[in-house]
Structure formats: C-alpha cells, structure tokens
Amino acid sequence: MTFLGQFREVRPDSNGKEVDVFRMDNTTKSVEMPDMRADVGLGSCNCCDYFFINDNKIFVVEETRLADTIKAIEEQYSYLNDDDKKDCVVKNVRQENYVKVYGSLLVLCRLAAKCKDAAKRMKDKKHDFWLVIDGVDAEETRGVVEYLASYLLDDLRGVLTKKVVGDVEIIPSEILAKKLSANANTS
C-alpha cells in the first residue's frame, strides 16, 4: 500500500525549521527511500526531484546544475556559431524541463489514485514549478535564465492551462531555504 509519508524527506528552511518535502526522483536508490515513480507504477520516467504542499499550492521542485548542463550542450553543438549554439542551449533546457514537469504531474496523478492522503492534500490545487539552479553567476547561465522563465511559464500554461500551472520560478540555490520558509507549512 502506498502512503505519502514513505516519501517524506526533511529539508531545513532559512529559520532552521523543518519542511516536509516528498521525494519523487530517488536516483540515488537510497534503501531508506522508495522510488515514488516505481511505487505508483511508472518505472523510471523523467520527473522533478521532489514536491511539497502548502495550504493553496503544490510546489514541484527540480534542482539542477544549469551551468554544467549548458557546458555539455555547448560542447555537443560546438560546430555552431554562438547565436545558434545559444538557441540550442535554450531549446534543450526548455525541453528537458517540460518533460520533467509533465512526468511529475503524471506521477502526482498516479500517486493521488493510489494514496487517499495524497489525493486529499493535493485536491484542486495549482502547481508551481521551481527550477533551482547552481551557478547562476556565470554569464552564459544568466543569459539562459533570462529566456527560460518566461518561456517555461508561457509554454506550460499554454498546454496545461492556468488552472493547473500557477507560476514558474527560477531560483538560485542560495535562496532556496528562504523560499521554503515563505511557502511551506513547517512541521
């Protein structure tokens, strides 16, 4: 039987309080934490790292090393000129994150179908997507970030509507704890 607590992970907020988040993507294959994707019958689909719920919203969170991703894409397309390379970077990062958001929503739907507690807590709430990035100081990362937030929001809302997607934010990893303080119900 699936229950929400089996995916619980505790994260500190900026006040030192504990915030309950629920691990979706257990790529570390930790023995203590089951893989939510597999537990709800989806195998190893792409999804975000975790989610948390407050009174009004579900926050779906993906933590990434965007600078490393950009570097890898630029190396893959090294034969292109700078403008075309930048377009490829933005396109690839957008697509990767669309897939993760869609996969996450599918995991959450399956979780709600298998777990009454999750269904009750998630019912009729909008989903905000947070892309938490390391390395925002690098100039090439800042350039991608400028394009990424509005494109992700527009594209996700265009497909999933405003009833499903509330907001999309790109958050530097240094302020994640502060954002958790402002948005999470603490235990």
XYZ file of N, CA and C in Angstrom:
561
model
N 0.843 -1.186 0.000
C 0.000 0.000 0.000
C 0.882 1.241 0.000
N 0.511 2.220 -0.779
C 1.263 3.462 -0.885
C 0.728 4.475 0.124
N 1.628 5.100 0.860
C 1.234 6.199 1.730
C 2.263 7.319 1.577
N 1.804 8.546 1.675
C 2.622 9.721 1.389
C 3.861 9.796 2.267
N 3.737 9.425 3.523
C 4.846 9.513 4.462
C 6.072 8.702 4.085
N 5.904 7.669 3.279
C 7.054 6.850 2.900
C 8.024 7.594 1.984
N 7.591 8.710 1.413
C 8.448 9.506 0.525
C 8.928 10.791 1.202
N 8.628 10.931 2.474
C 8.943 12.156 3.218
C 10.436 12.334 3.377
N 10.864 13.547 3.146
C 12.245 13.966 3.354
C 12.167 15.306 4.067
N 13.058 15.571 4.955
C 13.033 16.821 5.704
C 14.112 17.746 5.164
N 13.716 18.976 4.869
C 14.645 19.998 4.397
C 14.585 21.172 5.369
N 15.706 21.785 5.666
C 15.678 22.959 6.543
C 15.288 24.210 5.760
N 14.515 25.075 6.404
C 14.242 26.371 5.789
C 15.221 27.385 6.364
N 15.080 28.652 5.994
C 16.050 29.664 6.430
C 15.948 29.989 7.915
N 14.879 29.565 8.561
C 14.714 29.777 10.001
C 15.140 28.563 10.814
N 15.667 27.555 10.147
C 16.092 26.341 10.818
C 14.949 25.380 11.118
N 13.750 25.703 10.657
C 12.612 24.803 10.855
C 12.653 23.713 9.796
N 11.991 22.620 10.103
C 11.945 21.504 9.167
C 10.760 21.651 8.224
N 11.010 21.410 6.955
C 9.978 21.439 5.928
C 9.850 20.034 5.362
N 8.631 19.528 5.339
C 8.384 18.216 4.745
C 8.278 18.362 3.236
N 9.136 17.650 2.529
C 9.019 17.530 1.087
C 8.878 16.046 0.783
N 8.426 15.744 -0.401
C 8.199 14.356 -0.774
C 9.023 14.041 -2.016
N 9.966 13.146 -1.853
C 10.928 12.776 -2.900
C 10.215 12.018 -4.010
N 10.338 12.515 -5.228
C 9.742 11.855 -6.395
C 10.788 11.032 -7.136
N 11.947 11.620 -7.325
C 13.002 11.030 -8.149
C 14.119 10.561 -7.240
N 14.086 9.307 -6.875
C 15.113 8.768 -5.997
C 16.214 8.127 -6.837
N 16.976 8.958 -7.536
C 18.035 8.440 -8.399
C 19.197 7.873 -7.602
N 19.292 8.236 -6.338
C 20.372 7.690 -5.509
C 20.074 6.259 -5.094
N 18.838 5.824 -5.311
C 18.399 4.472 -4.945
C 18.675 4.172 -3.478
N 18.413 5.166 -2.648
C 18.576 5.016 -1.211
C 17.651 3.909 -0.694
N 18.192 3.068 0.119
C 17.417 1.961 0.681
C 16.293 2.498 1.566
N 16.535 3.616 2.240
C 15.550 4.168 3.157
C 14.361 4.801 2.444
N 14.550 5.213 1.195
C 13.522 5.956 0.485
C 13.089 5.200 -0.771
N 11.823 4.805 -0.858
C 11.366 4.149 -2.082
C 11.311 5.158 -3.235
N 11.307 4.661 -4.438
C 11.215 5.499 -5.627
C 9.731 5.690 -5.938
N 9.245 6.906 -5.792
C 7.830 7.187 -5.969
C 7.352 6.776 -7.359
N 8.168 7.030 -8.354
C 7.783 6.704 -9.735
C 7.451 5.219 -9.860
N 8.335 4.387 -9.373
C 8.128 2.939 -9.456
C 6.973 2.505 -8.561
N 6.851 3.120 -7.404
C 5.815 2.736 -6.450
C 4.408 2.991 -6.988
N 4.276 4.008 -7.851
C 2.954 4.292 -8.425
C 2.769 3.623 -9.783
N 3.755 2.810 -10.185
C 3.616 2.006 -11.394
C 4.130 2.630 -12.669
N 5.068 3.578 -12.573
C 5.547 4.263 -13.768
C 6.985 3.948 -14.156
N 7.676 3.145 -13.433
C 9.055 2.860 -13.800
C 9.942 4.071 -13.615
N 10.866 4.259 -14.523
C 11.849 5.339 -14.344
C 11.581 6.513 -15.283
N 10.354 7.015 -15.290
C 10.032 8.173 -16.127
C 10.784 9.404 -15.623
N 10.949 10.375 -16.492
C 11.579 11.634 -16.089
C 10.596 12.416 -15.233
N 11.091 12.932 -14.116
C 10.265 13.785 -13.269
C 11.188 14.675 -12.447
N 10.585 15.592 -11.730
C 11.352 16.502 -10.883
C 11.820 15.776 -9.628
N 12.610 16.467 -8.820
C 13.216 15.843 -7.651
C 12.231 15.613 -6.510
N 11.431 16.622 -6.193
C 10.506 16.484 -5.078
C 9.384 17.501 -5.193
N 8.403 17.367 -4.322
C 7.327 18.349 -4.244
C 6.984 18.577 -2.783
N 6.343 19.707 -2.527
C 5.778 19.958 -1.206
C 4.446 20.666 -1.399
N 3.644 20.622 -0.373
C 2.282 21.137 -0.443
C 2.098 22.167 0.664
N 1.520 23.311 0.320
C 1.084 24.210 1.373
C -0.439 24.291 1.305
N -1.036 25.236 1.966
C -2.496 25.299 2.010
C -3.133 25.532 0.647
N -2.417 26.217 -0.258
C -3.017 26.633 -1.517
C -2.419 26.006 -2.774
N -1.196 25.489 -2.688
C -0.490 25.063 -3.892
C 0.331 23.806 -3.661
N 0.702 23.222 -4.790
C 1.685 22.146 -4.820
C 2.901 22.727 -5.527
N 4.046 22.645 -4.888
C 5.288 23.144 -5.473
C 6.102 21.951 -5.954
N 6.373 21.916 -7.249
C 7.167 20.859 -7.854
C 8.561 21.448 -8.078
N 9.593 20.792 -7.534
C 10.934 21.367 -7.482
C 11.940 20.482 -8.204
N 12.689 21.111 -9.088
C 13.795 20.449 -9.783
C 15.073 21.211 -9.445
N 16.039 20.528 -8.862
C 17.333 21.129 -8.581
C 18.310 20.692 -9.668
N 19.027 21.653 -10.229
C 19.908 21.332 -11.339
C 21.183 22.164 -11.296
N 22.195 21.635 -11.907
C 23.454 22.367 -12.106
C 23.411 22.903 -13.534
N 22.714 24.006 -13.702
C 22.451 24.548 -15.026
C 23.734 24.875 -15.783
N 24.729 25.376 -15.093
C 25.996 25.704 -15.760
C 26.624 24.460 -16.384
N 26.555 23.332 -15.686
C 27.093 22.072 -16.231
C 26.289 21.609 -17.440
N 24.975 21.755 -17.360
C 24.112 21.377 -18.481
C 24.414 22.229 -19.701
N 24.555 23.529 -19.489
C 24.862 24.446 -20.593
C 26.195 24.076 -21.236
N 27.182 23.815 -20.417
C 28.504 23.451 -20.937
C 28.428 22.175 -21.788
N 27.700 21.180 -21.316
C 27.577 19.918 -22.052
C 26.875 20.126 -23.393
N 25.825 20.933 -23.405
C 25.104 21.201 -24.652
C 25.985 21.994 -25.612
N 26.707 22.979 -25.087
C 27.601 23.770 -25.946
C 28.692 22.899 -26.559
N 29.200 21.951 -25.804
C 30.208 21.034 -26.343
C 29.606 20.131 -27.421
N 28.381 19.701 -27.195
C 27.710 18.844 -28.178
C 27.490 19.584 -29.499
N 27.233 20.889 -29.420
C 26.982 21.694 -30.614
C 28.112 22.686 -30.868
N 29.329 22.282 -30.598
C 30.493 23.181 -30.721
C 30.707 23.693 -32.143
N 30.213 23.001 -33.128
C 30.392 23.388 -34.524
C 29.493 24.559 -34.935
N 28.515 24.937 -34.099
C 27.604 26.029 -34.429
C 28.196 27.383 -34.049
N 27.691 28.449 -34.665
C 28.102 29.794 -34.251
C 27.445 30.104 -32.902
N 27.888 31.179 -32.258
C 27.436 31.476 -30.892
C 25.924 31.661 -30.775
N 25.303 32.362 -31.715
C 23.853 32.584 -31.639
C 23.079 31.275 -31.781
N 23.475 30.440 -32.737
C 22.798 29.158 -32.927
C 23.039 28.227 -31.740
N 24.232 28.302 -31.181
C 24.551 27.472 -30.011
C 23.669 27.884 -28.834
N 23.494 29.188 -28.646
C 22.641 29.688 -27.557
C 21.199 29.213 -27.760
N 20.724 29.263 -29.019
C 19.377 28.776 -29.312
C 19.242 27.296 -28.961
N 20.261 26.504 -29.278
C 20.238 25.066 -28.955
C 20.225 24.846 -27.451
N 20.985 25.630 -26.720
C 21.026 25.505 -25.263
C 19.644 25.774 -24.689
N 19.051 26.894 -25.078
C 17.735 27.264 -24.551
C 16.700 26.204 -24.911
N 16.702 25.761 -26.162
C 15.740 24.752 -26.608
C 15.894 23.453 -25.825
N 17.113 22.989 -25.650
C 17.352 21.732 -24.933
C 16.979 21.831 -23.454
N 17.321 22.935 -22.818
C 16.993 23.110 -21.399
C 15.483 23.191 -21.226
N 14.806 23.921 -22.115
C 13.347 24.009 -22.052
C 12.721 22.628 -22.207
N 13.143 21.883 -23.218
C 12.559 20.572 -23.463
C 12.790 19.621 -22.290
N 13.989 19.640 -21.750
C 14.297 18.770 -20.610
C 13.363 19.055 -19.441
N 13.114 20.335 -19.199
C 12.275 20.692 -18.064
C 10.792 20.488 -18.342
N 10.340 20.651 -19.591
C 8.947 20.306 -19.919
C 8.699 18.838 -19.601
N 9.609 18.004 -20.066
C 9.455 16.564 -19.853
C 9.399 16.255 -18.360
N 10.237 16.902 -17.579
C 10.240 16.655 -16.131
C 8.950 17.127 -15.469
N 8.441 18.277 -15.900
C 7.184 18.772 -15.329
C 6.037 17.842 -15.710
N 5.930 17.477 -16.973
C 4.866 16.575 -17.403
C 4.966 15.233 -16.678
N 6.172 14.705 -16.577
C 6.374 13.445 -15.863
C 5.982 13.572 -14.403
N 6.315 14.695 -13.792
C 5.967 14.930 -12.383
C 4.458 14.976 -12.189
N 3.761 15.648 -13.095
C 2.313 15.714 -12.987
C 1.680 14.330 -13.152
N 2.250 13.528 -14.021
C 1.772 12.158 -14.180
C 2.012 11.345 -12.906
N 3.198 11.494 -12.322
C 3.498 10.802 -11.063
C 2.514 11.242 -9.972
N 2.239 12.543 -9.891
C 1.305 13.039 -8.877
C -0.111 12.516 -9.108
N -0.533 12.424 -10.363
C -1.859 11.854 -10.668
C -1.940 10.400 -10.224
N -0.915 9.627 -10.542
C -0.887 8.215 -10.150
C -0.816 8.084 -8.628
N -0.043 8.965 -7.989
C 0.043 8.949 -6.532
C -1.331 9.223 -5.915
N -2.033 10.214 -6.437
C -3.369 10.543 -5.914
C -4.333 9.377 -6.099
N -4.175 8.623 -7.188
C -5.047 7.473 -7.427
C -4.754 6.322 -6.470
N -3.520 6.230 -5.987
C -3.120 5.117 -5.120
C -3.103 5.472 -3.637
N -3.133 6.753 -3.328
C -2.938 7.190 -1.945
C -3.998 8.227 -1.568
N -4.910 7.834 -0.701
C -6.007 8.731 -0.313
C -5.510 9.993 0.375
N -4.469 9.865 1.204
C -3.916 11.034 1.891
C -3.372 12.045 0.882
N -2.644 11.571 -0.105
C -2.103 12.462 -1.139
C -3.232 13.106 -1.927
N -4.229 12.319 -2.302
C -5.362 12.848 -3.065
C -6.066 13.955 -2.284
N -6.260 13.723 -1.004
C -6.936 14.714 -0.158
C -6.121 16.001 -0.053
N -4.812 15.859 0.150
C -3.950 17.038 0.330
C -3.717 17.810 -0.967
N -3.789 17.134 -2.117
C -3.490 17.778 -3.400
C -4.730 18.256 -4.147
N -5.896 17.892 -3.699
C -7.131 18.148 -4.446
C -7.310 19.623 -4.819
N -7.535 19.848 -6.107
C -7.890 21.164 -6.665
C -6.848 22.256 -6.445
N -5.598 21.891 -6.264
C -4.547 22.887 -6.065
C -3.775 23.108 -7.362
N -3.367 24.354 -7.562
C -2.491 24.667 -8.683
C -1.088 24.172 -8.382
N -0.310 24.031 -9.437
C 1.069 23.569 -9.321
C 2.006 24.696 -9.715
N 2.936 25.024 -8.844
C 4.022 25.941 -9.177
C 5.255 25.096 -9.448
N 6.045 25.512 -10.399
C 7.268 24.803 -10.750
C 8.451 25.675 -10.393
N 9.358 25.130 -9.590
C 10.590 25.826 -9.239
C 11.760 25.080 -9.856
N 12.523 25.780 -10.642
C 13.778 25.270 -11.167
C 14.873 25.914 -10.332
N 15.494 25.132 -9.476
C 16.519 25.625 -8.552
C 17.874 25.363 -9.189
N 18.641 26.434 -9.391
C 19.887 26.289 -10.140
C 21.112 26.710 -9.334
N 22.184 25.973 -9.571
C 23.514 26.350 -9.106
C 24.204 27.088 -10.242
N 25.154 27.938 -9.922
C 25.977 28.569 -10.941
C 25.303 29.684 -11.702
N 24.388 30.409 -11.071
C 23.671 31.486 -11.754
C 24.573 32.689 -12.048
N 25.749 32.751 -11.422
C 26.636 33.886 -11.612
C 27.339 33.897 -12.967
N 27.500 32.744 -13.574
C 28.179 32.686 -14.865
C 27.343 33.411 -15.915
N 28.005 34.172 -16.765
C 27.294 34.986 -17.750
C 26.431 34.155 -18.687
N 26.962 33.018 -19.152
C 26.168 32.187 -20.064
C 24.943 31.610 -19.368
N 25.044 31.352 -18.073
C 23.899 30.852 -17.316
C 22.850 31.942 -17.170
N 23.278 33.164 -16.867
C 22.332 34.274 -16.733
C 21.576 34.500 -18.033
N 22.260 34.384 -19.166
C 21.601 34.574 -20.454
C 20.497 33.564 -20.686
N 20.734 32.321 -20.335
C 19.723 31.274 -20.497
C 18.580 31.510 -19.514
N 18.902 31.885 -18.288
C 17.885 32.102 -17.258
C 16.902 33.184 -17.691
N 17.408 34.254 -18.313
C 16.540 35.345 -18.754
C 15.458 34.854 -19.712
N 15.823 33.981 -20.628
C 14.865 33.447 -21.585
C 13.980 32.371 -20.984
N 14.541 31.585 -20.134
C 13.916 30.351 -19.685
C 12.635 30.539 -18.889
N 12.629 31.421 -17.910
C 11.477 31.549 -17.015
C 10.204 31.889 -17.766
N 10.241 32.905 -18.609
C 9.008 33.290 -19.304
C 8.583 32.239 -20.318
N 9.547 31.628 -21.019
C 9.192 30.581 -21.975
C 8.564 29.383 -21.281
N 9.143 28.962 -20.174
C 8.588 27.822 -19.458
C 7.167 28.115 -18.988
N 6.958 29.279 -18.406
C 5.630 29.636 -17.920
C 4.633 29.690 -19.064
N 4.966 30.409 -20.128
C 4.046 30.529 -21.261
C 3.734 29.172 -21.889
N 4.761 28.373 -22.102
C 4.558 27.082 -22.752
C 3.784 26.109 -21.872
N 4.111 26.056 -20.589
C 3.399 25.144 -19.698
C 1.940 25.568 -19.526
N 1.709 26.856 -19.375
C 0.327 27.327 -19.250
C -0.435 27.158 -20.559
N 0.267 27.298 -21.667
C -0.378 27.120 -22.962
C -0.904 25.715 -23.156
N -0.220 24.742 -22.616
C -0.625 23.347 -22.755
C -1.482 22.896 -21.568
N -1.104 23.282 -20.373
C -1.755 22.763 -19.171
C -2.777 23.713 -18.553
N -2.880 24.921 -19.005
C -3.795 25.971 -18.560
C -3.411 26.544 -17.196
N -3.975 27.719 -16.935
C -3.739 28.411 -15.667
C -4.372 27.683 -14.484
N -5.341 26.820 -14.740
C -5.971 26.058 -13.655
C -5.003 25.038 -13.063
N -4.048 24.576 -13.866
C -3.097 23.565 -13.419
C -1.783 24.204 -12.992
N -1.235 25.100 -13.819
C 0.066 25.713 -13.561
C -0.135 27.125 -13.035
N 0.319 27.351 -11.806
C 0.209 28.669 -11.198
C 1.338 29.585 -11.616
N 2.578 29.157 -11.369
C 3.730 30.006 -11.651
C 4.942 29.127 -11.920
N 5.916 29.712 -12.582
C 7.204 29.076 -12.822
C 8.266 30.052 -12.340
N 9.145 29.570 -11.492
C 10.224 30.425 -10.988
C 11.554 29.723 -11.144
N 12.554 30.505 -11.500
C 13.922 30.011 -11.498
C 14.593 30.637 -10.292
N 15.089 29.770 -9.414
C 15.564 30.193 -8.095
C 17.029 29.809 -7.933
N 17.886 30.771 -7.623
C 19.271 30.404 -7.290
C 19.281 29.533 -6.034
N 20.125 28.524 -6.030
C 20.140 27.567 -4.916
C 20.404 28.237 -3.574
N 21.102 29.366 -3.589
C 21.422 30.057 -2.324
C 20.177 30.567 -1.603
N 19.091 30.785 -2.333
C 17.900 31.329 -1.665
C 16.778 30.298 -1.518
N 17.061 29.034 -1.818
C 16.031 28.001 -1.703
C 15.475 27.923 -0.281
N 16.326 27.936 0.723
C 15.862 27.839 2.107
C 14.925 28.998 2.451
N 15.220 30.187 1.951
C 14.372 31.354 2.186
C 13.018 31.183 1.500
N 13.025 30.660 0.281
C 11.771 30.417 -0.446
C 10.938 29.333 0.249
N 11.606 28.319 0.785
C 10.885 27.295 1.547
C 10.202 27.920 2.763
N 10.916 28.822 3.460
C 10.338 29.499 4.626
C 9.081 30.266 4.261
N 9.123 30.907 3.115
C 7.993 31.739 2.700
C 6.807 30.943 2.182
N 7.024 29.696 1.744
C 5.960 28.974 1.054
C 5.523 27.652 1.662
N 6.302 27.079 2.552
C 5.975 25.750 3.059
C 5.295 25.828 4.421
N 4.449 24.843 4.669
C 3.935 24.631 6.015
C 5.020 23.852 6.747
N 5.549 24.378 7.824
C 6.636 23.701 8.534
C 6.076 22.766 9.588
N 6.880 21.733 9.878
C 6.435 20.758 10.885
C 6.943 21.123 12.254
